[in-house]
Amino acid sequence: MDQLLITRIIEAALLAANHPLTVAQLQTLFSLDDPVPDGSIQRGLESLQADLHERGVELVELASGFRYPVKTDVQQWGARLWT
């Protein structure tokens, strides 16, 4: 499995999940019959973080895992969805 596909799978999982996901949880997305190379989950997360530099969200690691929060400079517009 190539790194681009691994990164896309990680991104999709993080966007679809209703809670933060740990590296271990992300690892379970991949089959034991076709495991991803060592370090590829971390490389995927780093790639996603770098790609979001100029975007309205960021990828952050919390104690409970990784998630996509809205960046603070645009948070007031996103907050309008929840009022």
Short mmCIF file of N, CA and C in Angstrom, two decimals:
data_model
loop_
_atom_site.label_atom_id
_atom_site.label_comp_id
_atom_site.label_asym_id
_atom_site.label_seq_id
_atom_site.Cartn_x
_atom_site.Cartn_y
_atom_site.Cartn_z
N MET A 1 0.85 -1.17 0.00
CA MET A 1 0.00 0.00 0.00
C MET A 1 0.90 1.23 0.00
N ASP A 2 0.62 2.18 -0.88
CA ASP A 2 1.49 3.35 -0.96
C ASP A 2 1.12 4.40 0.10
N GLN A 3 2.05 5.29 0.37
CA GLN A 3 1.90 6.27 1.46
C GLN A 3 0.73 7.22 1.20
N LEU A 4 0.50 7.61 -0.04
CA LEU A 4 -0.60 8.53 -0.33
C LEU A 4 -1.94 7.91 0.06
N LEU A 5 -2.15 6.65 -0.26
CA LEU A 5 -3.40 5.97 0.09
C LEU A 5 -3.53 5.86 1.61
N ILE A 6 -2.45 5.53 2.28
CA ILE A 6 -2.47 5.44 3.74
C ILE A 6 -2.88 6.78 4.34
N THR A 7 -2.30 7.86 3.85
CA THR A 7 -2.63 9.20 4.34
C THR A 7 -4.08 9.55 4.08
N ARG A 8 -4.60 9.20 2.92
CA ARG A 8 -6.00 9.47 2.59
C ARG A 8 -6.95 8.68 3.49
N ILE A 9 -6.60 7.44 3.81
CA ILE A 9 -7.41 6.62 4.70
C ILE A 9 -7.43 7.23 6.11
N ILE A 10 -6.28 7.67 6.58
CA ILE A 10 -6.20 8.33 7.90
C ILE A 10 -7.07 9.57 7.92
N GLU A 11 -6.95 10.39 6.88
CA GLU A 11 -7.74 11.62 6.81
C GLU A 11 -9.24 11.32 6.84
N ALA A 12 -9.66 10.36 6.04
CA ALA A 12 -11.08 10.00 5.99
C ALA A 12 -11.57 9.50 7.35
N ALA A 13 -10.77 8.68 8.00
CA ALA A 13 -11.15 8.15 9.31
C ALA A 13 -11.29 9.26 10.34
N LEU A 14 -10.35 10.19 10.34
CA LEU A 14 -10.41 11.29 11.31
C LEU A 14 -11.60 12.20 11.06
N LEU A 15 -11.95 12.41 9.81
CA LEU A 15 -13.10 13.25 9.49
C LEU A 15 -14.42 12.53 9.80
N ALA A 16 -14.45 11.23 9.64
CA ALA A 16 -15.68 10.46 9.86
C ALA A 16 -15.93 10.15 11.34
N ALA A 17 -14.87 10.08 12.12
CA ALA A 17 -15.00 9.71 13.53
C ALA A 17 -15.66 10.84 14.33
N ASN A 18 -16.43 10.45 15.32
CA ASN A 18 -17.07 11.45 16.18
C ASN A 18 -16.28 11.68 17.47
N HIS A 19 -15.04 11.22 17.48
CA HIS A 19 -14.15 11.40 18.62
C HIS A 19 -12.70 11.32 18.12
N PRO A 20 -11.74 11.81 18.91
CA PRO A 20 -10.34 11.70 18.50
C PRO A 20 -9.92 10.24 18.34
N LEU A 21 -8.98 10.00 17.45
CA LEU A 21 -8.47 8.65 17.21
C LEU A 21 -6.98 8.59 17.55
N THR A 22 -6.59 7.54 18.24
CA THR A 22 -5.18 7.34 18.57
C THR A 22 -4.47 6.66 17.40
N VAL A 23 -3.16 6.66 17.45
CA VAL A 23 -2.38 5.96 16.42
C VAL A 23 -2.75 4.48 16.43
N ALA A 24 -2.94 3.90 17.59
CA ALA A 24 -3.32 2.48 17.69
C ALA A 24 -4.67 2.23 17.03
N GLN A 25 -5.62 3.14 17.23
CA GLN A 25 -6.92 2.99 16.58
C GLN A 25 -6.80 3.13 15.06
N LEU A 26 -5.99 4.06 14.62
CA LEU A 26 -5.77 4.22 13.18
C LEU A 26 -5.11 2.98 12.60
N GLN A 27 -4.21 2.38 13.34
CA GLN A 27 -3.52 1.17 12.89
C GLN A 27 -4.51 0.03 12.65
N THR A 28 -5.58 -0.03 13.44
CA THR A 28 -6.55 -1.12 13.29
C THR A 28 -7.36 -1.02 11.99
N LEU A 29 -7.28 0.12 11.32
CA LEU A 29 -7.98 0.26 10.05
C LEU A 29 -7.36 -0.60 8.96
N PHE A 30 -6.13 -0.98 9.16
CA PHE A 30 -5.39 -1.72 8.14
C PHE A 30 -5.33 -3.19 8.49
N SER A 31 -5.50 -4.01 7.50
CA SER A 31 -5.57 -5.46 7.66
C SER A 31 -4.27 -6.05 8.19
N LEU A 32 -4.39 -7.08 8.99
CA LEU A 32 -3.21 -7.81 9.43
C LEU A 32 -2.57 -8.55 8.26
N ASP A 33 -3.36 -8.86 7.24
CA ASP A 33 -2.84 -9.53 6.06
C ASP A 33 -2.06 -8.58 5.16
N ASP A 34 -2.34 -7.28 5.29
CA ASP A 34 -1.69 -6.26 4.47
C ASP A 34 -1.30 -5.08 5.36
N PRO A 35 -0.40 -5.31 6.32
CA PRO A 35 -0.07 -4.25 7.27
C PRO A 35 0.66 -3.11 6.58
N VAL A 36 0.54 -1.94 7.16
CA VAL A 36 1.24 -0.77 6.63
C VAL A 36 2.68 -0.78 7.15
N PRO A 37 3.60 -0.23 6.39
CA PRO A 37 5.00 -0.19 6.85
C PRO A 37 5.16 0.60 8.15
N ASP A 38 6.15 0.24 8.93
CA ASP A 38 6.44 0.96 10.18
C ASP A 38 6.61 2.44 9.90
N GLY A 39 6.00 3.25 10.73
CA GLY A 39 6.13 4.69 10.63
C GLY A 39 5.19 5.36 9.64
N SER A 40 4.44 4.58 8.87
CA SER A 40 3.60 5.18 7.83
C SER A 40 2.39 5.91 8.40
N ILE A 41 1.88 5.47 9.54
CA ILE A 41 0.78 6.19 10.18
C ILE A 41 1.28 7.56 10.62
N GLN A 42 2.42 7.60 11.28
CA GLN A 42 2.99 8.86 11.73
C GLN A 42 3.32 9.77 10.55
N ARG A 43 3.88 9.21 9.47
CA ARG A 43 4.17 10.02 8.28
C ARG A 43 2.88 10.59 7.70
N GLY A 44 1.83 9.81 7.70
CA GLY A 44 0.55 10.29 7.20
C GLY A 44 0.01 11.44 8.04
N LEU A 45 0.10 11.31 9.35
CA LEU A 45 -0.35 12.38 10.24
C LEU A 45 0.47 13.65 10.04
N GLU A 46 1.77 13.50 9.91
CA GLU A 46 2.64 14.66 9.68
C GLU A 46 2.32 15.33 8.35
N SER A 47 2.05 14.53 7.33
CA SER A 47 1.70 15.08 6.02
C SER A 47 0.40 15.87 6.09
N LEU A 48 -0.59 15.32 6.78
CA LEU A 48 -1.87 16.02 6.93
C LEU A 48 -1.69 17.32 7.71
N GLN A 49 -0.88 17.30 8.75
CA GLN A 49 -0.64 18.52 9.51
C GLN A 49 0.01 19.59 8.63
N ALA A 50 0.97 19.21 7.82
CA ALA A 50 1.66 20.16 6.95
C ALA A 50 0.71 20.71 5.88
N ASP A 51 -0.16 19.88 5.35
CA ASP A 51 -1.09 20.31 4.30
C ASP A 51 -2.12 21.31 4.79
N LEU A 52 -2.33 21.39 6.08
CA LEU A 52 -3.37 22.25 6.65
C LEU A 52 -2.86 23.62 7.08
N HIS A 53 -1.64 23.94 6.75
CA HIS A 53 -1.03 25.18 7.21
C HIS A 53 -1.87 26.41 6.89
N GLU A 54 -2.42 26.51 5.71
CA GLU A 54 -3.20 27.68 5.29
C GLU A 54 -4.70 27.43 5.28
N ARG A 55 -5.16 26.39 5.95
CA ARG A 55 -6.57 26.01 5.94
C ARG A 55 -7.27 26.48 7.21
N GLY A 56 -8.57 26.27 7.28
CA GLY A 56 -9.38 26.71 8.42
C GLY A 56 -9.41 25.73 9.58
N VAL A 57 -8.84 24.57 9.38
CA VAL A 57 -8.75 23.57 10.45
C VAL A 57 -7.30 23.16 10.61
N GLU A 58 -7.02 22.49 11.70
CA GLU A 58 -5.69 21.95 11.93
C GLU A 58 -5.82 20.55 12.50
N LEU A 59 -4.79 19.76 12.36
CA LEU A 59 -4.76 18.43 12.94
C LEU A 59 -3.94 18.50 14.21
N VAL A 60 -4.57 18.21 15.34
CA VAL A 60 -3.89 18.29 16.63
C VAL A 60 -3.96 16.95 17.35
N GLU A 61 -2.96 16.74 18.18
CA GLU A 61 -2.95 15.55 19.02
C GLU A 61 -3.33 15.94 20.44
N LEU A 62 -4.35 15.30 20.95
CA LEU A 62 -4.78 15.46 22.33
C LEU A 62 -4.39 14.21 23.10
N ALA A 63 -4.63 14.21 24.38
CA ALA A 63 -4.35 13.01 25.17
C ALA A 63 -5.17 11.82 24.67
N SER A 64 -6.36 12.11 24.12
CA SER A 64 -7.24 11.04 23.66
C SER A 64 -7.06 10.68 22.19
N GLY A 65 -6.17 11.36 21.48
CA GLY A 65 -5.92 11.03 20.08
C GLY A 65 -5.86 12.26 19.20
N PHE A 66 -5.96 12.04 17.89
CA PHE A 66 -5.89 13.11 16.91
C PHE A 66 -7.29 13.53 16.48
N ARG A 67 -7.45 14.85 16.19
CA ARG A 67 -8.72 15.36 15.70
C ARG A 67 -8.48 16.64 14.92
N TYR A 68 -9.52 17.08 14.21
CA TYR A 68 -9.49 18.29 13.40
C TYR A 68 -10.33 19.40 14.05
N PRO A 69 -9.74 20.26 14.86
CA PRO A 69 -10.50 21.41 15.37
C PRO A 69 -10.40 22.58 14.39
N VAL A 70 -11.35 23.51 14.51
CA VAL A 70 -11.32 24.75 13.74
C VAL A 70 -10.20 25.63 14.31
N LYS A 71 -9.45 26.30 13.44
CA LYS A 71 -8.40 27.19 13.91
C LYS A 71 -9.02 28.40 14.60
N THR A 72 -8.32 28.93 15.58
CA THR A 72 -8.86 30.01 16.39
C THR A 72 -9.16 31.28 15.60
N ASP A 73 -8.39 31.54 14.54
CA ASP A 73 -8.62 32.79 13.80
C ASP A 73 -9.91 32.78 12.98
N VAL A 74 -10.52 31.62 12.78
CA VAL A 74 -11.80 31.55 12.06
C VAL A 74 -12.90 30.91 12.91
N GLN A 75 -12.58 30.69 14.17
CA GLN A 75 -13.51 30.00 15.06
C GLN A 75 -14.83 30.74 15.24
N GLN A 76 -14.81 32.06 15.24
CA GLN A 76 -16.07 32.80 15.46
C GLN A 76 -17.08 32.52 14.35
N TRP A 77 -16.65 32.24 13.14
CA TRP A 77 -17.58 31.92 12.06
C TRP A 77 -18.10 30.50 12.19
N GLY A 78 -17.24 29.59 12.57
CA GLY A 78 -17.68 28.22 12.80
C GLY A 78 -18.64 28.11 13.95
N ALA A 79 -18.44 28.94 14.97
CA ALA A 79 -19.30 28.91 16.16
C ALA A 79 -20.74 29.28 15.82
N ARG A 80 -20.95 30.00 14.74
CA ARG A 80 -22.30 30.36 14.35
C ARG A 80 -23.16 29.14 13.98
N LEU A 81 -22.51 28.06 13.67
CA LEU A 81 -23.24 26.82 13.35
C LEU A 81 -23.84 26.19 14.59
N TRP A 82 -23.28 26.48 15.76
CA TRP A 82 -23.70 25.81 16.98
C TRP A 82 -24.58 26.67 17.85
N THR A 83 -24.98 27.85 17.39
CA THR A 83 -25.83 28.71 18.21
C THR A 83 -27.27 28.63 17.78
#
